[in-house]
Tab-separated table of C-alpha atoms in Angstrom:
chain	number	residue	atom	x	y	z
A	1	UNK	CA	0.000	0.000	0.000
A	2	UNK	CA	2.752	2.483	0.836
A	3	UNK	CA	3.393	3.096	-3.421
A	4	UNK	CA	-0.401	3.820	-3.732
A	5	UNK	CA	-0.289	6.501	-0.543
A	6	UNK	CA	0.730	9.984	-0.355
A	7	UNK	CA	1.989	11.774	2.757
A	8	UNK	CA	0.515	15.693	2.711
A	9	UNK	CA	2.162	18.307	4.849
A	10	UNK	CA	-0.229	20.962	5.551
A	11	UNK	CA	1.118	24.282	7.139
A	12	UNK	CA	2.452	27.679	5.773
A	13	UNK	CA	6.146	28.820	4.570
A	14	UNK	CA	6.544	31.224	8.073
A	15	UNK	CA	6.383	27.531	10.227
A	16	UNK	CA	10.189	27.231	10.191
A	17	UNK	CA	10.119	25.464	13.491
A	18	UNK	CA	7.947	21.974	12.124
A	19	UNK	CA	6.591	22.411	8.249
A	20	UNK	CA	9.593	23.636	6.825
A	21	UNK	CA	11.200	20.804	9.187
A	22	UNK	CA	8.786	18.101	7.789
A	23	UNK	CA	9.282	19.245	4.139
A	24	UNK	CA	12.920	18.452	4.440
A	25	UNK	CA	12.272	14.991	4.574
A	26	UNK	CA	10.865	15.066	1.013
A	27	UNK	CA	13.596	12.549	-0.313
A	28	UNK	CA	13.811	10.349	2.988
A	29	UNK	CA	9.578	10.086	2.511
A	30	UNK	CA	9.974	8.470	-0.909
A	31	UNK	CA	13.184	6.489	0.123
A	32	UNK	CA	10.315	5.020	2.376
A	33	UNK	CA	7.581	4.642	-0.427
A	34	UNK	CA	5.396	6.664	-0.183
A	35	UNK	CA	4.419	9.585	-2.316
A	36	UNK	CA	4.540	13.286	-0.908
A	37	UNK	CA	2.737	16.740	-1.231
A	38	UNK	CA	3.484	19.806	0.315
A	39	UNK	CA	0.106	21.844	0.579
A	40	UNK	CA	-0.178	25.294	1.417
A	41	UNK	CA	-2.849	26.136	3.968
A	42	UNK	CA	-4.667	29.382	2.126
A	43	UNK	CA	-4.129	27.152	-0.737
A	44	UNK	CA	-6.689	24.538	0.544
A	45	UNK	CA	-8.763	27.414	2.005
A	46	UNK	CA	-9.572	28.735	-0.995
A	47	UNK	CA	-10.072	25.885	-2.981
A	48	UNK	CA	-6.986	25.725	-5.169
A	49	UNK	CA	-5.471	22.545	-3.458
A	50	UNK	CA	-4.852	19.516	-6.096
A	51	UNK	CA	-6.344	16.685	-6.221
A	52	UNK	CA	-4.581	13.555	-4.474
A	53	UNK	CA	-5.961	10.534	-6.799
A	54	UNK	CA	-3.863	7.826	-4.576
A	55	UNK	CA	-5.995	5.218	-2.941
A	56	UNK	CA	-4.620	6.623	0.714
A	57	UNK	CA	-3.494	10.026	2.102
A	58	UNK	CA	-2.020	10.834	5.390
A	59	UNK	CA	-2.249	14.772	6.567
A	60	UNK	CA	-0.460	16.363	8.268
A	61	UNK	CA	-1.618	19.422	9.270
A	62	UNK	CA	0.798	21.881	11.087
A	63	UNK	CA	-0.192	25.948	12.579
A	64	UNK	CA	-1.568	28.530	10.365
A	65	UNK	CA	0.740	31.182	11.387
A	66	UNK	CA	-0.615	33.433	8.479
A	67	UNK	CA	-4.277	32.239	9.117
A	68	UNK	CA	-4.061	33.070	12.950
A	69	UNK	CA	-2.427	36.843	12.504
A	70	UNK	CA	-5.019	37.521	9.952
A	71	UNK	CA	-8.109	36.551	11.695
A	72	UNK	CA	-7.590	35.958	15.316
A	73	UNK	CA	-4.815	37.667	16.944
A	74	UNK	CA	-4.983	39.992	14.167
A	75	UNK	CA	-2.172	43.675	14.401
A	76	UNK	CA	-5.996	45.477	15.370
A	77	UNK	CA	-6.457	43.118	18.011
A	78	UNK	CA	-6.888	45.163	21.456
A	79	UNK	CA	-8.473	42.289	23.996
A	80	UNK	CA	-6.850	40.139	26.470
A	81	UNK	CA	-4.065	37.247	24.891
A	82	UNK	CA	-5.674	33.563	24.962
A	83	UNK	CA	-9.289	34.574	25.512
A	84	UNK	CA	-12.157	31.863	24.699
A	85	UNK	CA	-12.957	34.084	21.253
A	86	UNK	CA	-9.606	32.534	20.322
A	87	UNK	CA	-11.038	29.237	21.123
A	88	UNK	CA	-14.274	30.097	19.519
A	89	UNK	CA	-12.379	31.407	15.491
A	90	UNK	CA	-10.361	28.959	15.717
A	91	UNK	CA	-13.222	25.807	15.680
A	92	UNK	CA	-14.200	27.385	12.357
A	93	UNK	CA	-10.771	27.233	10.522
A	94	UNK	CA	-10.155	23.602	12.167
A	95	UNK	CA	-13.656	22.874	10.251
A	96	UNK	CA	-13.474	24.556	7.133
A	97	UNK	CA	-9.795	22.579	6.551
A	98	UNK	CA	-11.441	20.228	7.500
A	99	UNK	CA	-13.859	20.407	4.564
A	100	UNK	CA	-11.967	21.866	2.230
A	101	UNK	CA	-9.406	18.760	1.986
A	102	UNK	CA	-12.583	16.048	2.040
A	103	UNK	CA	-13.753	17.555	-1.156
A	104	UNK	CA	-11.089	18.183	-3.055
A	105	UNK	CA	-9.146	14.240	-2.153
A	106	UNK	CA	-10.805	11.380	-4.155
A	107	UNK	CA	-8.441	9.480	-2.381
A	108	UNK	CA	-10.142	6.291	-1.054
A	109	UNK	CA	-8.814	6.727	1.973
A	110	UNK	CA	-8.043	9.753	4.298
A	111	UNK	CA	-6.092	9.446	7.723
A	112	UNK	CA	-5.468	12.676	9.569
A	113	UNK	CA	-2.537	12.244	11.788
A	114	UNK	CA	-4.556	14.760	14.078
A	115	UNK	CA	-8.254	15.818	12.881
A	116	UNK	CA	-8.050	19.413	12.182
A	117	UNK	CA	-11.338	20.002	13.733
A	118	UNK	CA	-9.644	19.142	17.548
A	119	UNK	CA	-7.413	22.185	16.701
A	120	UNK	CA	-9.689	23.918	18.957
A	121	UNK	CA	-9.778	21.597	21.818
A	122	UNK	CA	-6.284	21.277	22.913
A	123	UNK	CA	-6.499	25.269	22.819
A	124	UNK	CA	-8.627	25.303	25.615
A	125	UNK	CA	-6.419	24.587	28.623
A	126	UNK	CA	-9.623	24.482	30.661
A	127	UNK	CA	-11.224	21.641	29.087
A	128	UNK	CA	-7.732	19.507	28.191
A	129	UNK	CA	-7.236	19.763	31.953
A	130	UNK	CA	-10.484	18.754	33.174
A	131	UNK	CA	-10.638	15.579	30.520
A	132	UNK	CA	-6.922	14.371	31.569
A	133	UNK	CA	-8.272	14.555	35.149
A	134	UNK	CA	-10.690	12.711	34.711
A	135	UNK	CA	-8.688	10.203	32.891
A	136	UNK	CA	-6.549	9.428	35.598
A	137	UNK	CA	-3.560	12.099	34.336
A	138	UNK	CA	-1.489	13.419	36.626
A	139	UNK	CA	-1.920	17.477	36.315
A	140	UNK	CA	-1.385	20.067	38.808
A	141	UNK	CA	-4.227	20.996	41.086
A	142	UNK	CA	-6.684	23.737	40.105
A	143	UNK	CA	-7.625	26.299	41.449
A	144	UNK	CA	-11.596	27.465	41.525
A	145	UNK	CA	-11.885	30.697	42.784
A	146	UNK	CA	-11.494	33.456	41.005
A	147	UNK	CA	-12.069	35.907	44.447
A	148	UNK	CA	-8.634	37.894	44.866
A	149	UNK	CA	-9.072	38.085	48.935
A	150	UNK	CA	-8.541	34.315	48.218
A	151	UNK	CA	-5.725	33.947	46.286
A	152	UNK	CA	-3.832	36.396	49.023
A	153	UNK	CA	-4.878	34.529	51.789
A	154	UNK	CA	-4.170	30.933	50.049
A	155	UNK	CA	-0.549	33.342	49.047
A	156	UNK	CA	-0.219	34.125	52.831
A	157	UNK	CA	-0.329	30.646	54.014
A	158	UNK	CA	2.475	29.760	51.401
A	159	UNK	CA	0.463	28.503	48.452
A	160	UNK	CA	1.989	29.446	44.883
A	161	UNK	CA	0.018	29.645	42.029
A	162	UNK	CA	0.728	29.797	38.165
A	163	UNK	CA	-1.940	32.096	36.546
A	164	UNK	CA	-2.127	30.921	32.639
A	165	UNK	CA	-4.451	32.211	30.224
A	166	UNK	CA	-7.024	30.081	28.912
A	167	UNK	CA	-6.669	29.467	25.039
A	168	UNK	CA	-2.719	30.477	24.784
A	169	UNK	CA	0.015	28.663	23.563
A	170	UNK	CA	4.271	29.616	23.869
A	171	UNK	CA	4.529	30.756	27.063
A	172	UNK	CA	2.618	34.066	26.887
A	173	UNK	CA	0.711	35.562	29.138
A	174	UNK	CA	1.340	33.477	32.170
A	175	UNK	CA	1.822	35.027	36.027
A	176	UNK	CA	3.474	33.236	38.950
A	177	UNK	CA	2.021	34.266	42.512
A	178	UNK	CA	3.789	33.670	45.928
A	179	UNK	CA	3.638	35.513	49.091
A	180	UNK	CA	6.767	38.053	48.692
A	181	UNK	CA	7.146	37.597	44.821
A	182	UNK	CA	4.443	38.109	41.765
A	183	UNK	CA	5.511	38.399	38.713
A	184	UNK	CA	3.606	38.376	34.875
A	185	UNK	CA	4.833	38.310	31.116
A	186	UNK	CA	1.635	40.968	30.773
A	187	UNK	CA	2.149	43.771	30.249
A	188	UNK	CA	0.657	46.834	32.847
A	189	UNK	CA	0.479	50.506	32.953
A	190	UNK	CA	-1.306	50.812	36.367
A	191	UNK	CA	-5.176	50.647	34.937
A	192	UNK	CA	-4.902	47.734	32.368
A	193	UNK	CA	-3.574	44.508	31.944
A	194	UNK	CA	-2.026	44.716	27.687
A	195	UNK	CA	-0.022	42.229	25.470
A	196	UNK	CA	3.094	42.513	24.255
A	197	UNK	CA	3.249	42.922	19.787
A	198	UNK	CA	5.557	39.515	19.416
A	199	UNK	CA	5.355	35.990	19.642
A	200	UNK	CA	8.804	36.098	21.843
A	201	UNK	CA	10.590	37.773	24.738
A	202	UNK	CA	7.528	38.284	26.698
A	203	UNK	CA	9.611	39.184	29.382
A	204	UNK	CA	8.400	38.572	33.011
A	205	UNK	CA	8.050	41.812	35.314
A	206	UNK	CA	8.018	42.422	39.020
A	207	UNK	CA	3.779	43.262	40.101
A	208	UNK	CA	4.301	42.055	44.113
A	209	UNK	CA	1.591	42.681	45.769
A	210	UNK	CA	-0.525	44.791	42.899
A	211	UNK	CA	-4.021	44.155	44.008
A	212	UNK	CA	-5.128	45.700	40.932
A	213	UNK	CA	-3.773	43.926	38.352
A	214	UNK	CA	-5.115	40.946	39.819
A	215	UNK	CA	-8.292	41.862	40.317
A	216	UNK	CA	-8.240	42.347	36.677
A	217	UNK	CA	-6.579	38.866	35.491
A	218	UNK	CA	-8.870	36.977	37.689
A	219	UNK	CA	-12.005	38.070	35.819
A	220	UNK	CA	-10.341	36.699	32.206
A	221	UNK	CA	-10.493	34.092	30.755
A	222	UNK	CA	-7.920	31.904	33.185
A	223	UNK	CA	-6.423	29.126	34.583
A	224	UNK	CA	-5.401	28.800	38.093
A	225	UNK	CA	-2.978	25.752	39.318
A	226	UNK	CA	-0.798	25.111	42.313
A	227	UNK	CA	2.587	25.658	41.648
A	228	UNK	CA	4.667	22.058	41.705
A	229	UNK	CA	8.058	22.222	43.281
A	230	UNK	CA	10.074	21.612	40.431
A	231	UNK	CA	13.106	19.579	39.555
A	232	UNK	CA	16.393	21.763	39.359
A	233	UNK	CA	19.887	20.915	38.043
A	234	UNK	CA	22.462	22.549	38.807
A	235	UNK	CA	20.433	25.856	39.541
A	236	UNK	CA	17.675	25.455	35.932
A	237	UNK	CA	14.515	24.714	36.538
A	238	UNK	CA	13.476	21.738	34.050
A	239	UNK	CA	11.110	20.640	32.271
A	240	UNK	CA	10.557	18.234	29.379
A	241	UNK	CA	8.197	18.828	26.228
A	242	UNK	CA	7.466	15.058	25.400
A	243	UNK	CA	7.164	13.974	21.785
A	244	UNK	CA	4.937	11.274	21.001
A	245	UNK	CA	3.495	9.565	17.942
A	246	UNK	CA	0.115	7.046	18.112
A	247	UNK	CA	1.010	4.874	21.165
A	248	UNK	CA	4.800	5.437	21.102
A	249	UNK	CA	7.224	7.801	22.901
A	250	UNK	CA	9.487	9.164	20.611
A	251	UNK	CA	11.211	11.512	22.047
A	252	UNK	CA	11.889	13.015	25.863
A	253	UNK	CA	13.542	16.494	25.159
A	254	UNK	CA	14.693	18.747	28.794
A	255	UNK	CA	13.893	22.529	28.904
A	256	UNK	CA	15.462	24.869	31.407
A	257	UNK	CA	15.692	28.320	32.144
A	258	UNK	CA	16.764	30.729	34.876
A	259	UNK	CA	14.210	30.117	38.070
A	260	UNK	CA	13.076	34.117	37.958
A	261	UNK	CA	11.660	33.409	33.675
A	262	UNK	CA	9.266	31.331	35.428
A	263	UNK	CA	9.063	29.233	31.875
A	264	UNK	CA	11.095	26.820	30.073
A	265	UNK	CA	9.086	27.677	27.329
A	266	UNK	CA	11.906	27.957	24.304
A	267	UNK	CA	10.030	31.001	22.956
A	268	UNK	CA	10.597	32.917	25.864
A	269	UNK	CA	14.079	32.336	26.792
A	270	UNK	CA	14.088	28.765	27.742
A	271	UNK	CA	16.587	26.038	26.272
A	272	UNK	CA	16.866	22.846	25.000
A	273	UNK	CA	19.465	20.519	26.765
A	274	UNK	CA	19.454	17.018	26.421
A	275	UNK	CA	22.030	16.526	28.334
A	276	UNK	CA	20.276	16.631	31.899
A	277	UNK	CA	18.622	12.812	30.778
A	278	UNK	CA	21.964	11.968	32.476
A	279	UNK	CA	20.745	13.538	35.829
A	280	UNK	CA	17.155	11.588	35.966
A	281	UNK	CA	16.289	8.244	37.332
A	282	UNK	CA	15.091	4.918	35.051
A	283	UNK	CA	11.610	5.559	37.253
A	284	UNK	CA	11.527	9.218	36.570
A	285	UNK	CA	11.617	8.534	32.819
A	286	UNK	CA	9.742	5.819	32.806
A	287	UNK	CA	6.864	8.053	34.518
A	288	UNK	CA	7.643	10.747	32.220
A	289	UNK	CA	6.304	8.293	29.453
A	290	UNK	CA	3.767	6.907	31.224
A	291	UNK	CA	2.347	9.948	31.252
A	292	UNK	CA	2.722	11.499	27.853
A	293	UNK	CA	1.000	8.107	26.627
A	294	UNK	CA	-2.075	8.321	28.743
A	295	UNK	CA	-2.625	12.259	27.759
A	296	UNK	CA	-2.319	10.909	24.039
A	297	UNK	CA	-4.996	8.332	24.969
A	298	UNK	CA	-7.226	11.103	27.043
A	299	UNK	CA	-7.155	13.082	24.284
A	300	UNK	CA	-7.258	11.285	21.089
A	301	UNK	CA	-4.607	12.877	19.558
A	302	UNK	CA	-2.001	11.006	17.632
A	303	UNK	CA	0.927	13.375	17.480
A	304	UNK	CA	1.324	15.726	20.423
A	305	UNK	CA	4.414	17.747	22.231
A	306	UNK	CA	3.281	17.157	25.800
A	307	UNK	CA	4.865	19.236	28.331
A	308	UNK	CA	5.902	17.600	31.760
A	309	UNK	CA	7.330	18.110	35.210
A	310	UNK	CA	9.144	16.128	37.317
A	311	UNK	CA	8.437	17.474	40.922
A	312	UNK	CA	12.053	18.351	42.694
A	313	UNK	CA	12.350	14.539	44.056
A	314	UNK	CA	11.615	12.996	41.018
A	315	UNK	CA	8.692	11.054	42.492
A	316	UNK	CA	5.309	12.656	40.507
A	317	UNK	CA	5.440	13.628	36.986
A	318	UNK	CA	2.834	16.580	36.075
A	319	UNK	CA	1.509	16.969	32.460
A	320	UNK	CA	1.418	20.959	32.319
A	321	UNK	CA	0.351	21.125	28.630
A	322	UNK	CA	-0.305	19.628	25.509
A	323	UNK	CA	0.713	20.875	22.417
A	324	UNK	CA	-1.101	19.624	18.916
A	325	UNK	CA	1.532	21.766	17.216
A	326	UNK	CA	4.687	21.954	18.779
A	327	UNK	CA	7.338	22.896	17.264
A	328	UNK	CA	9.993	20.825	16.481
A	329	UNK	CA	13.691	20.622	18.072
A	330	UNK	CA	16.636	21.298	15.863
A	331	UNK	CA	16.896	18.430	13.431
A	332	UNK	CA	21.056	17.583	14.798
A	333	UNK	CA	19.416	17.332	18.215
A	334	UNK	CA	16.457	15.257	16.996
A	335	UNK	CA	15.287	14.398	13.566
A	336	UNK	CA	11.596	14.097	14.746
A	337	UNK	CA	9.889	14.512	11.199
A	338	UNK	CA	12.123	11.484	10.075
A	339	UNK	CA	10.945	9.410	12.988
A	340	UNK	CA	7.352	10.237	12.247
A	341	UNK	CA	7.878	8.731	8.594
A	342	UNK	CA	9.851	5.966	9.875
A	343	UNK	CA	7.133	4.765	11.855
A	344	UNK	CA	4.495	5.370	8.950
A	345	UNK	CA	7.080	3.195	6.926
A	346	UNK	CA	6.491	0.246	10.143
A	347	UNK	CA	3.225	0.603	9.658
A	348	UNK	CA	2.341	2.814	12.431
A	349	UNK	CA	-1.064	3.241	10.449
């Protein structure tokens, strides 16, 4: 069957970090049998995609960087980063790809790696939570209230708290509240919370004890969770963003940063370093693992970068988020695009 099916990458030229990546493997995809298409997302949108006459076609479908800045978090946009009416476009461009592509294949076959239309879903960091609690994931615990009398008095008795934004993705817009130290990668003049104009370098600013501005993020669109103690090498916090593909790990890749960036998040200052594998435990990887597989089982996805932390005795491992488009690590670090086609070639399908 491989000879009669063609391997689509969806995505858009200004996706450096996974399409471009993925392209790359043109030649290695046909060293492996299978035919290959590189589609361009306004391309399918408007109707103009060709038509794949192979009996099978696998899609991948990566970000719409150009879709998203033109129609959701648009230069004109003046709300709050990672609102629900993020959640709310984006459910119509998951569904219109996914529309778009059904009528223009005649392909006998058609196998999303991820269904477009859950593009939406794992945006909502609400609702991925609550379904990988209920699931029996491991996640940090939330936090209800949204009262800011609360949160001091929860602050006061040496609870810390990670305020994220409900429908946001690389590390932006996130806050980190303990007693003597607050800090956000918002921005604030003194009356209103505002985002910063780039995807990167949100950097993280002092707002102790600023009754104001929290009074303010508690009424968006949020998530609250109890801070876990993280692991630390040699003075980084870590992380690890979790590659996996159907019911396979493939790849466990560490993030650290300074403690005061607050994120690992590689977009906002953080790093990748695979070296600290060395400093963790068989049992801390193998719970690492364990649970990057049952997210991918919660949530029906088949290809997601789940991001994990160890707590700082290695015992617990907490999935944080999960990513239906992360990007990619460099390709001399790991060649994750080529394992993805490498286990199409096993017959991961």
């Amino acid at each position: 069957m491989k000879n009669n099916t063609t391997i689509i990458s969806l995505g858009d030229k200004r996706d450096f970090d996974s399409f471009l990546k993925f392209h790359k493997q043109k030649k290695y995809i046909a060293e492996c049998g299978f035919r290959y298409r590189a589609l361009k997302i306004e391309d399918v949108l408007s109707g103009k995609a060709p038509v794949i006459k192979t009996d099978r076609a696998i899609v991948f479908v990566f970000f719409p960087f150009d879709y998203w800045d033109t129609f959701i978090e648009h230069k004109r946009y003046r709300g709050m980063y990672g609102n629900l009416g993020f959640y709310k476009k984006f459910i119509k461009y998951g569904e219109k790809v996914f529309e778009r592509l059904q009528e223009k294949m005649i392909a006998r076959e058609i196998i999303f790696i991820n269904d477009p239309r859950k593009a939406s879903f794992y945006r909502d960091k609400a609702v991925v939570s609550d379904v990988l609690t209920k699931k029996g994931v491991l996640v940090p615990k939330k936090v209800r209230s949204r009262n800011a009398g609360y949160i001091e008095r929860m602050l006061n008795k040496r609870k810390r708290f990670y305020v994220k934004v409900r429908c946001g993705s690389m590390g932006k817009g996130i806050t980190y509240l303990e007693r003597d130290e607050w800090s956000t990668n918002f921005g604030f003049n003194g009356n209103k919370i505002f985002n910063m104009r780039s995807d990167y370098g949100w950097q993280f600013r002092d707002i102790t004890g600023n009754r104001k501005f929290l009074e303010q993020l508690l009424v968006k669109d949020i998530i609250i969770e109890e801070a876990v103690d993280p692991l630390r090498v040699k003075g980084w916090v870590v992380d690890f963003r979790v590659y996996a593909f159907f019911d396979k790990v493939l790849y466990v890749y560490p993030r650290k940063n300074k403690p005061e960036s607050v994120t690992t998040n590689i977009s906002q200052g953080g790093q990748g370093s695979p070296g600290i594998r060395k400093f963790l435990s068989k049992s801390a990887i193998r719970k690492i693992e364990q649970q990057a597989l049952l997210t991918m089982k919660a949530t029906g996805l088949n290809f997601a970068g789940i991001d994990i932390m160890l707590d700082k005795h290695q015992n617990k491992a907490y999935v944080v988020d999960v990513n239906m488009f992360p990007g990619f690590p460099k390709i001399k670090t790991y060649d994750l695009a080529r394992s993805m086609v490498r286990e199409l070639r096993k017959g991961a399908i």
